[in-house]
mmCIF file of C-alpha atoms and ligand atoms in Angstrom:
data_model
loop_
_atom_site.group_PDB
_atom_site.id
_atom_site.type_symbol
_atom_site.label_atom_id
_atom_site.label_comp_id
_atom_site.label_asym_id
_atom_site.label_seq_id
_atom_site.Cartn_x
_atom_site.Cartn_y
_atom_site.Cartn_z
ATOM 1 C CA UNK U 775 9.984 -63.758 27.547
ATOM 2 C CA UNK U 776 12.657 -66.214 25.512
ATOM 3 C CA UNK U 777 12.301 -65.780 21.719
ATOM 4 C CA UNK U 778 11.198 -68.703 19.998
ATOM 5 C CA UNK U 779 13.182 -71.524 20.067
ATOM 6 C CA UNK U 780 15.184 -72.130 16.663
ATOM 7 C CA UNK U 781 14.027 -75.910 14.963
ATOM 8 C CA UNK U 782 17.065 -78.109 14.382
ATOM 9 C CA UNK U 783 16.715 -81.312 12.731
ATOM 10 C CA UNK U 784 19.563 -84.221 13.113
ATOM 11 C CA UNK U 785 20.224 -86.391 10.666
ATOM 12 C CA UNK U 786 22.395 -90.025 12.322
ATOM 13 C CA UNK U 787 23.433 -93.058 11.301
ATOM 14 C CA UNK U 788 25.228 -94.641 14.147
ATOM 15 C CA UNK U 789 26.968 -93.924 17.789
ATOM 16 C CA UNK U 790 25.592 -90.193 17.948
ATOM 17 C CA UNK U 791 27.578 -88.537 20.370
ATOM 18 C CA UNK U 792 27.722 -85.102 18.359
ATOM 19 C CA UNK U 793 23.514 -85.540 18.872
ATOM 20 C CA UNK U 794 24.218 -85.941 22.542
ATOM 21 C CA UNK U 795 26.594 -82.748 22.570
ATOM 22 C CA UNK U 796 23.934 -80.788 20.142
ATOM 23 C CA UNK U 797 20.965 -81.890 23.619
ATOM 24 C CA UNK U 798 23.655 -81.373 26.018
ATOM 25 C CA UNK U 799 24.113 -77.559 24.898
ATOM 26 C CA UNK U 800 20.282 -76.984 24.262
ATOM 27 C CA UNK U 801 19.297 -78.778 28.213
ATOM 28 C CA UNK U 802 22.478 -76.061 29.714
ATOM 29 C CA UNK U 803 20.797 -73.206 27.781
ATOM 30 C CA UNK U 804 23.552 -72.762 25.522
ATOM 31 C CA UNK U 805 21.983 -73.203 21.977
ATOM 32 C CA UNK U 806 17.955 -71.094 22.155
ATOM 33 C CA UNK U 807 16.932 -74.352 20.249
ATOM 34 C CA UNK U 808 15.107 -77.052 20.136
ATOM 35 C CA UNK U 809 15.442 -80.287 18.095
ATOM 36 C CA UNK U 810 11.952 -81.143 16.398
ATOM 37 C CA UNK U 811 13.456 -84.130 15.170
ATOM 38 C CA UNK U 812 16.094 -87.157 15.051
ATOM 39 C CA UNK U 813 15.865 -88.942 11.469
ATOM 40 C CA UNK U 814 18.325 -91.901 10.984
ATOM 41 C CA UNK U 815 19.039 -94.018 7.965
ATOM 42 C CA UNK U 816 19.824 -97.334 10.182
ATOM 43 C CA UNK U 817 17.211 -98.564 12.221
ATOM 44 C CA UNK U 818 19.914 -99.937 15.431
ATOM 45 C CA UNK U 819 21.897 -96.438 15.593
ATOM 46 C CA UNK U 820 22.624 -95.408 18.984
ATOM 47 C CA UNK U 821 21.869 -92.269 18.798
ATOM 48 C CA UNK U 822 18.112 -93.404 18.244
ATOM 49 C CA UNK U 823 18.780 -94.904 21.819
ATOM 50 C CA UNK U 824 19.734 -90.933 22.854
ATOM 51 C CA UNK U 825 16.939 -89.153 21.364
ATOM 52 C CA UNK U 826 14.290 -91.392 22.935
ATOM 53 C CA UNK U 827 15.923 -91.270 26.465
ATOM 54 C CA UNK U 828 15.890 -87.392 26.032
ATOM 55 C CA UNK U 829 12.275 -87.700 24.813
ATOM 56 C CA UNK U 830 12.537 -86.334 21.448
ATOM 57 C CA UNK U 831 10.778 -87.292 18.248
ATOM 58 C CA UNK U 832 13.178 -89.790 16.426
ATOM 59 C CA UNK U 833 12.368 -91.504 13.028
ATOM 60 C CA UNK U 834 14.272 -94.360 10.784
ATOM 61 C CA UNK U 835 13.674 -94.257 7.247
ATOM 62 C CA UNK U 836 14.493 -97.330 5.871
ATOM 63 C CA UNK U 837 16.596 -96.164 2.165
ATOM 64 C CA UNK U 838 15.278 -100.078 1.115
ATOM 65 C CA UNK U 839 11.703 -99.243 0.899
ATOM 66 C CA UNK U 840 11.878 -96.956 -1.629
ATOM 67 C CA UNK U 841 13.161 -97.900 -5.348
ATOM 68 C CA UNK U 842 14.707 -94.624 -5.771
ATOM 69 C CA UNK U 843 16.716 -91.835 -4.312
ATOM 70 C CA UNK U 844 14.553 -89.332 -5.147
ATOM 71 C CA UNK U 845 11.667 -90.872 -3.407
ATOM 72 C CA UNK U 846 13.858 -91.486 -0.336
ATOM 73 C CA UNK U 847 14.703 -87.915 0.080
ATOM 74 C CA UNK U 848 11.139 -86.616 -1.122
ATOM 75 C CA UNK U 849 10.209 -88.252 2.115
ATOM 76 C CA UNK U 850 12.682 -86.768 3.982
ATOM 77 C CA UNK U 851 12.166 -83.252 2.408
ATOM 78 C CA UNK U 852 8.344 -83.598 3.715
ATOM 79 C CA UNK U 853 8.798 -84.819 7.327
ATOM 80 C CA UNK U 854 11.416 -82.090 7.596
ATOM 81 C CA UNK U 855 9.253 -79.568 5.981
ATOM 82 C CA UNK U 856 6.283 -80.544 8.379
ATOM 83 C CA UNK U 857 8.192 -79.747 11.580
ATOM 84 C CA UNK U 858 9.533 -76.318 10.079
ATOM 85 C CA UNK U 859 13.100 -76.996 10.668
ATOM 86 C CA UNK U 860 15.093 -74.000 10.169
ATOM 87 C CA UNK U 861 18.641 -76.318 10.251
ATOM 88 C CA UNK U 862 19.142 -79.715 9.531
ATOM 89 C CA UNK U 863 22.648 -81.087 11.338
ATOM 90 C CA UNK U 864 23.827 -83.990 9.757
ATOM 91 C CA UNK U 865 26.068 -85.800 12.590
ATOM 92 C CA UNK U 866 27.711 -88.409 11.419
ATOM 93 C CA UNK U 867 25.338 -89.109 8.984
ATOM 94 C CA UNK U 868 26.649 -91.087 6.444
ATOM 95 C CA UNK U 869 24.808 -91.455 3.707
ATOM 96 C CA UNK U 870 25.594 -88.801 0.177
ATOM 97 C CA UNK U 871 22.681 -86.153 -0.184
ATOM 98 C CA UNK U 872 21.257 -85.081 -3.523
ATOM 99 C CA UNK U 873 20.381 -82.182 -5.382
ATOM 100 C CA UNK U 874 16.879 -82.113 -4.831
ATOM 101 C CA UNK U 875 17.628 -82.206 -0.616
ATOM 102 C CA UNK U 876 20.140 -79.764 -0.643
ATOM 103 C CA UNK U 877 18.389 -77.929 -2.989
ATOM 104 C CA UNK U 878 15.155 -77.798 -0.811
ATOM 105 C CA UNK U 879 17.418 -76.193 2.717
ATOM 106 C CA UNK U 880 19.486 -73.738 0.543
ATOM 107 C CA UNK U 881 22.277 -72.939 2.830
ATOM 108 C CA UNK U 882 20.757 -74.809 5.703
ATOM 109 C CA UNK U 883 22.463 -78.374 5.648
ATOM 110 C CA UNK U 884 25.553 -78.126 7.936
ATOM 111 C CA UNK U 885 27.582 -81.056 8.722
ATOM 112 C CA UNK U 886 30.617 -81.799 11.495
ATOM 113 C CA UNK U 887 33.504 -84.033 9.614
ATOM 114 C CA UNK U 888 36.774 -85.583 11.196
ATOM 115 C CA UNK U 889 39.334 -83.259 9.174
ATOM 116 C CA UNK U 890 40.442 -80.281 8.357
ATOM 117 C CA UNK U 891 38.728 -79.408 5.271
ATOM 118 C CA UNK U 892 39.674 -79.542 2.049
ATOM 119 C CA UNK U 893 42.006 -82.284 3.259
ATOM 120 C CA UNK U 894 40.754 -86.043 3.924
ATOM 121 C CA UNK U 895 37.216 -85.404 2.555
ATOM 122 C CA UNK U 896 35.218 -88.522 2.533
ATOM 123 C CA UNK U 897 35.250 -91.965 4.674
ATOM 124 C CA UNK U 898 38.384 -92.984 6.871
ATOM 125 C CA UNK U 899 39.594 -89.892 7.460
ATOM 126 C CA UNK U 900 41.578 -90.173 10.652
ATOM 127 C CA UNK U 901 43.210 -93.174 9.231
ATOM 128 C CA UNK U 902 44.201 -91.518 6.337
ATOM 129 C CA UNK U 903 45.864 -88.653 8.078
ATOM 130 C CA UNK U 904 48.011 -90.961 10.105
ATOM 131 C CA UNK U 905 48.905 -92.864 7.508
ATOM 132 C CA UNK U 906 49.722 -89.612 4.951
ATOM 133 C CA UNK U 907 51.836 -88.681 7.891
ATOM 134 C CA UNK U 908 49.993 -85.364 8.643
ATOM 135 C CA UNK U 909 51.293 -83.503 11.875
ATOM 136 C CA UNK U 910 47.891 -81.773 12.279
ATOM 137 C CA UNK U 911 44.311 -82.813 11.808
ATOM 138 C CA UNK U 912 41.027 -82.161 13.444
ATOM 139 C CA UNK U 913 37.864 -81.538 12.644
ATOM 140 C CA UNK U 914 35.560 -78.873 10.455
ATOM 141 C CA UNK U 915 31.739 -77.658 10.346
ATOM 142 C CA UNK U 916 30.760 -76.469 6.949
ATOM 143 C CA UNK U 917 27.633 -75.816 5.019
ATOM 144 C CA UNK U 918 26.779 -78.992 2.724
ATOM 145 C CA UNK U 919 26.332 -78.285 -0.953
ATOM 146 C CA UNK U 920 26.636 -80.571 -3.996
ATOM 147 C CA UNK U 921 30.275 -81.348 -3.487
ATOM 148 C CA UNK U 922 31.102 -83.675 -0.999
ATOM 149 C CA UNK U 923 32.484 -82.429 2.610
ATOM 150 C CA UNK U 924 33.213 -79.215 -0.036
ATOM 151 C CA UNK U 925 31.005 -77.197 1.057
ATOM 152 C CA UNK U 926 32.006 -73.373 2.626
ATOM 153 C CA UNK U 927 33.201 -73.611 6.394
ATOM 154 C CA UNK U 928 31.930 -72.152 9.647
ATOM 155 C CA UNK U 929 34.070 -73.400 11.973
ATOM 156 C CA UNK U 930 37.506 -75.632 12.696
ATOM 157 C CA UNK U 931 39.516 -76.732 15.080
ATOM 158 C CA UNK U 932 42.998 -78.241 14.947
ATOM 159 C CA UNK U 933 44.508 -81.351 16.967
ATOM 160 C CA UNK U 934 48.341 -82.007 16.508
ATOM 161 C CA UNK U 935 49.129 -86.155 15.589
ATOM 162 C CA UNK U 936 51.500 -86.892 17.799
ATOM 163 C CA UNK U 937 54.325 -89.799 17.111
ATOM 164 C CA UNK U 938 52.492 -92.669 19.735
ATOM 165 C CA UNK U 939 48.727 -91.469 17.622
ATOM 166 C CA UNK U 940 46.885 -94.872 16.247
ATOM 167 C CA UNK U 941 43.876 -94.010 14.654
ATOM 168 C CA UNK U 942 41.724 -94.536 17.918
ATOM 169 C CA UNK U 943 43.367 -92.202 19.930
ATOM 170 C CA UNK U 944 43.437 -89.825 17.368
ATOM 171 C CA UNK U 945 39.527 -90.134 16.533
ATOM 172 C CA UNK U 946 39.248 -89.891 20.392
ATOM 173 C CA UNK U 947 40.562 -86.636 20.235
ATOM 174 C CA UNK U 948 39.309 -84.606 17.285
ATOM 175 C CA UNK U 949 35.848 -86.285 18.699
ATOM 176 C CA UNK U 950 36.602 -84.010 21.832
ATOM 177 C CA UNK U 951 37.115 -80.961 19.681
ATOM 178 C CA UNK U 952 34.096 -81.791 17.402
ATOM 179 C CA UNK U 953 31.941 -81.781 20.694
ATOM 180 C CA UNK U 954 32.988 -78.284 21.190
ATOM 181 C CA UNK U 955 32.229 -76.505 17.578
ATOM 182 C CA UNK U 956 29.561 -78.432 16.266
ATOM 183 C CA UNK U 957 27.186 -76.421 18.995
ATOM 184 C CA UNK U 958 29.293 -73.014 18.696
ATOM 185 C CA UNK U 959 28.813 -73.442 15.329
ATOM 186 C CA UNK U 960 24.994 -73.895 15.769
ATOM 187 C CA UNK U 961 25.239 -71.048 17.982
ATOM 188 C CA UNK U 962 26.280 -68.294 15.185
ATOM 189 C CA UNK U 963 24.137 -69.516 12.421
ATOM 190 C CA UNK U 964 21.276 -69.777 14.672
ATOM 191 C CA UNK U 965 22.390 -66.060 16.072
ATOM 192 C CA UNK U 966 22.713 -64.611 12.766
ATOM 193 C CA UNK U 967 26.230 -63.819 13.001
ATOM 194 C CA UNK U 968 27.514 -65.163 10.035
ATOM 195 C CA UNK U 969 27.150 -63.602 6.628
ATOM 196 C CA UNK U 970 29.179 -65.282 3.602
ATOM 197 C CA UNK U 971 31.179 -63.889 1.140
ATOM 198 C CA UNK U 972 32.002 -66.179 -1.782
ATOM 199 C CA UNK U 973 33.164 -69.314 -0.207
ATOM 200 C CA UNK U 974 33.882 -67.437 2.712
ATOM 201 C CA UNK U 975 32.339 -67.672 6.310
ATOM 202 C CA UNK U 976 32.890 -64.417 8.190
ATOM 203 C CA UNK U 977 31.810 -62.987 11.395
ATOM 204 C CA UNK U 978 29.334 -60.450 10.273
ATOM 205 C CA UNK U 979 29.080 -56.715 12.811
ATOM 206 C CA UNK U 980 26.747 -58.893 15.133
ATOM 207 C CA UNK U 981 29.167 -61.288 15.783
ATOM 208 C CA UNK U 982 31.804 -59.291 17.305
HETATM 209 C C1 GAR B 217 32.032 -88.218 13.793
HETATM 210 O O1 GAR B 217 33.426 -88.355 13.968
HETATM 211 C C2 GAR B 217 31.722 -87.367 12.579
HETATM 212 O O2 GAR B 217 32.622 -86.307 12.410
HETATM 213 C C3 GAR B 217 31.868 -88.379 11.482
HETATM 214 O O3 GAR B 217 31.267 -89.551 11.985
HETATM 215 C C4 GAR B 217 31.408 -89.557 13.401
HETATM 216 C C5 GAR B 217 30.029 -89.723 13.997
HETATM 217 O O4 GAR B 217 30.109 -89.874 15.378
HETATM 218 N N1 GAR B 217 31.230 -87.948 10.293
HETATM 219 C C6 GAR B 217 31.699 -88.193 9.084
HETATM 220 O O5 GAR B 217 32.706 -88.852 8.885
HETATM 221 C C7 GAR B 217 30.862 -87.626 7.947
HETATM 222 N N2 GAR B 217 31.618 -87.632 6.736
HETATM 223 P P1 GAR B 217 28.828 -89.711 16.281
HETATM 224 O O6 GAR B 217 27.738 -90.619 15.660
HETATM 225 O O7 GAR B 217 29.259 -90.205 17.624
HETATM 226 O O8 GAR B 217 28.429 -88.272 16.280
#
Protein backbone atom coordinates (compact mmCIF):
# COMPACT_ATOMS: atom_id res chain seq x y z
CA UNK A 1 0.00 0.00 0.00
CA UNK A 2 1.56 3.77 -0.81
CA UNK A 3 1.69 5.91 2.37
CA UNK A 4 -0.40 8.80 2.29
CA UNK A 5 0.23 11.24 -0.06
CA UNK A 6 2.05 14.47 1.45
CA UNK A 7 -0.44 17.93 0.86
CA UNK A 8 1.45 20.65 -0.99
CA UNK A 9 -0.07 23.89 -1.53
CA UNK A 10 1.28 26.41 -4.45
CA UNK A 11 1.16 29.73 -4.13
CA UNK A 12 1.52 31.72 -8.20
CA UNK A 13 1.28 34.79 -9.56
CA UNK A 14 2.05 34.46 -13.19
CA UNK A 15 3.67 31.99 -16.03
CA UNK A 16 3.95 28.92 -13.51
CA UNK A 17 6.26 26.68 -14.98
CA UNK A 18 7.95 25.67 -11.51
CA UNK A 19 3.91 24.52 -10.78
CA UNK A 20 4.12 22.53 -13.96
CA UNK A 21 7.60 20.92 -12.88
CA UNK A 22 6.17 20.48 -9.07
CA UNK A 23 2.77 18.14 -11.32
CA UNK A 24 5.25 16.88 -13.67
CA UNK A 25 7.32 15.10 -10.75
CA UNK A 26 4.13 14.11 -8.69
CA UNK A 27 2.21 12.46 -12.35
CA UNK A 28 6.11 10.41 -12.90
CA UNK A 29 5.90 9.27 -9.25
CA UNK A 30 8.75 11.20 -8.21
CA UNK A 31 7.39 13.46 -5.33
CA UNK A 32 4.60 10.81 -2.91
CA UNK A 33 2.46 14.08 -3.08
CA UNK A 34 -0.30 15.55 -3.99
CA UNK A 35 -1.19 19.26 -4.49
CA UNK A 36 -4.59 20.07 -2.60
CA UNK A 37 -4.37 23.36 -3.93
CA UNK A 38 -3.22 26.24 -6.48
CA UNK A 39 -3.90 29.82 -4.80
CA UNK A 40 -2.86 32.85 -6.98
CA UNK A 41 -2.87 36.53 -6.22
CA UNK A 42 -3.68 37.56 -10.07
CA UNK A 43 -6.71 36.37 -11.45
CA UNK A 44 -5.05 35.89 -15.52
CA UNK A 45 -1.82 33.87 -14.23
CA UNK A 46 -0.98 31.08 -16.37
CA UNK A 47 -0.35 28.82 -14.14
CA UNK A 48 -4.19 28.99 -13.18
CA UNK A 49 -4.46 27.82 -16.92
CA UNK A 50 -2.03 24.62 -15.67
CA UNK A 51 -3.73 23.64 -12.61
CA UNK A 52 -7.17 23.45 -14.22
CA UNK A 53 -5.89 21.44 -17.30
CA UNK A 54 -4.29 19.02 -14.69
CA UNK A 55 -7.61 19.09 -12.79
CA UNK A 56 -6.57 20.46 -9.58
CA UNK A 57 -8.33 22.80 -7.20
CA UNK A 58 -7.05 26.39 -8.10
CA UNK A 59 -8.25 29.64 -6.32
CA UNK A 60 -7.54 33.63 -6.96
CA UNK A 61 -7.78 35.76 -4.08
CA UNK A 62 -8.21 39.03 -5.14
CA UNK A 63 -5.55 41.25 -2.39
CA UNK A 64 -8.29 44.33 -3.49
CA UNK A 65 -11.18 42.95 -1.67
CA UNK A 66 -9.89 43.09 1.49
CA UNK A 67 -8.85 46.57 3.27
CA UNK A 68 -6.06 44.98 5.01
CA UNK A 69 -3.19 42.60 4.91
CA UNK A 70 -4.06 40.84 7.70
CA UNK A 71 -7.44 39.99 6.45
CA UNK A 72 -5.93 38.94 3.10
CA UNK A 73 -3.72 36.40 4.61
CA UNK A 74 -6.33 35.36 7.43
CA UNK A 75 -8.08 34.09 4.37
CA UNK A 76 -5.36 32.47 3.06
CA UNK A 77 -4.26 30.93 6.46
CA UNK A 78 -7.97 29.29 6.53
CA UNK A 79 -8.32 27.85 2.99
CA UNK A 80 -4.84 26.46 3.54
CA UNK A 81 -5.64 25.22 6.92
CA UNK A 82 -8.91 23.51 5.54
CA UNK A 83 -7.08 21.32 3.02
CA UNK A 84 -4.34 20.29 5.71
CA UNK A 85 -1.42 21.31 3.71
CA UNK A 86 1.66 20.08 5.19
CA UNK A 87 3.92 22.58 2.61
CA UNK A 88 3.02 25.55 0.99
CA UNK A 89 5.51 26.23 -2.30
CA UNK A 90 5.49 29.61 -3.22
CA UNK A 91 6.58 29.57 -7.11
CA UNK A 92 7.07 32.60 -8.31
CA UNK A 93 4.81 34.09 -6.15
CA UNK A 94 5.36 37.51 -5.86
CA UNK A 95 3.74 39.11 -3.44
CA UNK A 96 5.80 39.83 0.47
CA UNK A 97 4.27 37.46 3.25
CA UNK A 98 3.66 38.57 6.81
CA UNK A 99 4.20 37.56 10.18
CA UNK A 100 1.01 36.22 10.95
CA UNK A 101 1.35 33.67 7.53
CA UNK A 102 4.64 32.65 8.17
CA UNK A 103 3.97 32.48 11.55
CA UNK A 104 0.93 30.08 11.07
CA UNK A 105 3.40 27.20 8.66
CA UNK A 106 6.45 27.49 11.04
CA UNK A 107 9.15 26.14 8.91
CA UNK A 108 6.79 25.12 6.18
CA UNK A 109 6.87 28.09 3.57
CA UNK A 110 9.61 27.20 1.01
CA UNK A 111 10.19 29.25 -1.95
CA UNK A 112 12.44 28.72 -5.43
CA UNK A 113 14.27 32.29 -6.29
CA UNK A 114 16.49 33.17 -9.44
CA UNK A 115 19.92 33.58 -7.41
CA UNK A 116 22.21 32.35 -5.42
CA UNK A 117 21.24 33.35 -2.06
CA UNK A 118 22.27 35.84 -0.06
CA UNK A 119 23.17 37.56 -3.33
CA UNK A 120 20.43 39.40 -5.62
CA UNK A 121 17.58 38.94 -3.08
CA UNK A 122 14.48 40.59 -4.24
CA UNK A 123 12.94 41.57 -7.86
CA UNK A 124 15.20 41.64 -11.11
CA UNK A 125 17.54 39.41 -10.12
CA UNK A 126 18.99 38.00 -13.30
CA UNK A 127 19.34 41.47 -14.54
CA UNK A 128 21.13 42.51 -11.75
CA UNK A 129 23.70 39.79 -11.90
CA UNK A 130 24.55 40.61 -15.45
CA UNK A 131 24.76 43.90 -14.94
CA UNK A 132 27.03 43.56 -11.40
CA UNK A 133 29.12 41.51 -13.72
CA UNK A 134 28.76 38.21 -11.73
CA UNK A 135 30.48 35.10 -13.45
CA UNK A 136 28.08 32.73 -11.63
CA UNK A 137 24.43 32.82 -10.72
CA UNK A 138 21.60 30.41 -10.48
CA UNK A 139 19.04 29.68 -8.49
CA UNK A 140 18.21 28.68 -4.55
CA UNK A 141 15.25 26.90 -2.51
CA UNK A 142 15.09 28.08 1.02
CA UNK A 143 12.66 28.09 3.85
CA UNK A 144 10.74 31.61 3.96
CA UNK A 145 10.89 33.46 7.25
CA UNK A 146 10.44 37.16 8.06
CA UNK A 147 13.39 38.32 6.04
CA UNK A 148 13.00 38.50 2.56
CA UNK A 149 14.51 35.58 0.17
CA UNK A 150 16.69 35.31 3.78
CA UNK A 151 15.44 32.59 4.88
CA UNK A 152 17.82 29.14 5.64
CA UNK A 153 18.53 27.11 2.31
CA UNK A 154 17.75 23.58 1.18
CA UNK A 155 19.01 23.46 -1.98
CA UNK A 156 21.15 25.44 -4.94
CA UNK A 157 22.35 25.14 -8.01
CA UNK A 158 24.90 27.20 -9.93
CA UNK A 159 24.84 28.41 -13.75
CA UNK A 160 28.08 30.19 -15.04
CA UNK A 161 27.15 33.89 -17.06
CA UNK A 162 28.84 33.56 -19.90
CA UNK A 163 30.26 36.78 -22.02
CA UNK A 164 27.22 36.54 -25.05
CA UNK A 165 24.45 36.13 -21.55
CA UNK A 166 21.47 38.93 -21.93
CA UNK A 167 19.21 38.60 -19.27
CA UNK A 168 16.80 36.22 -21.29
CA UNK A 169 19.11 33.68 -21.95
CA UNK A 170 20.34 33.76 -18.67
CA UNK A 171 16.72 33.50 -16.96
CA UNK A 172 16.29 30.68 -19.59
CA UNK A 173 18.84 28.87 -17.99
CA UNK A 174 18.75 29.10 -14.20
CA UNK A 175 14.82 28.41 -15.11
CA UNK A 176 16.22 24.93 -16.34
CA UNK A 177 18.09 24.38 -13.12
CA UNK A 178 15.17 25.68 -10.94
CA UNK A 179 12.99 22.91 -12.67
CA UNK A 180 15.35 20.42 -11.32
CA UNK A 181 15.65 21.39 -7.35
CA UNK A 182 12.53 22.91 -6.64
CA UNK A 183 11.00 19.06 -6.71
CA UNK A 184 14.35 17.44 -5.17
CA UNK A 185 13.98 19.86 -2.77
CA UNK A 186 10.29 18.88 -2.12
CA UNK A 187 11.53 15.48 -2.17
CA UNK A 188 13.81 15.71 1.18
CA UNK A 189 11.56 17.84 3.21
CA UNK A 190 8.69 15.77 2.32
CA UNK A 191 11.14 12.54 3.10
CA UNK A 192 12.27 13.82 6.30
CA UNK A 193 15.77 14.04 5.44
CA UNK A 194 16.59 17.30 6.43
CA UNK A 195 17.15 18.39 9.99
CA UNK A 196 18.52 22.12 10.59
CA UNK A 197 21.09 23.32 12.58
CA UNK A 198 21.10 27.08 13.13
CA UNK A 199 20.75 28.52 9.74
CA UNK A 200 21.96 25.45 8.45
CA UNK A 201 20.21 22.80 6.15
CA UNK A 202 21.92 19.43 6.49
CA UNK A 203 21.30 16.01 5.31
CA UNK A 204 20.18 14.34 8.43
CA UNK A 205 21.30 9.98 8.83
CA UNK A 206 18.12 9.33 6.59
CA UNK A 207 19.28 11.20 3.91
CA UNK A 208 22.39 9.49 3.10
C1 LIG B 1 10.91 32.02 -11.37
O1 LIG B 1 12.10 32.37 -12.03
C2 LIG B 1 11.06 32.16 -9.87
O2 LIG B 1 12.33 31.77 -9.41
C3 LIG B 1 10.86 33.64 -9.70
O3 LIG B 1 9.79 33.96 -10.56
C4 LIG B 1 9.82 33.05 -11.66
C5 LIG B 1 8.45 32.41 -11.75
O4 LIG B 1 8.36 31.61 -12.89
N1 LIG B 1 10.54 33.96 -8.35
C6 LIG B 1 10.95 35.06 -7.75
O5 LIG B 1 11.61 35.92 -8.32
C7 LIG B 1 10.51 35.21 -6.31
N2 LIG B 1 11.28 36.22 -5.66
P1 LIG B 1 7.20 30.56 -13.04
O6 LIG B 1 5.88 31.31 -12.76
O7 LIG B 1 7.29 30.11 -14.47
O8 LIG B 1 7.43 29.45 -12.07
Amino acid sequence: MPSEKFKLAVLVSGRGSNLQAIIDSIEKNYLNAEISLVMSNVKDAYALERATKHGLECVFLDPKAFSNRNDYEQKMIDLLQSKSIELVCLAGFMRILGKKFIEAFPGKIINIHPSLLPAFPGLNVQKRALEHGAKYSGCTVHIVNEEVDGGPIILQSVVPIKDEDDTQSLSERILEQEHIIYPEAIKLIIENKIEFSGRRALRNKQGN
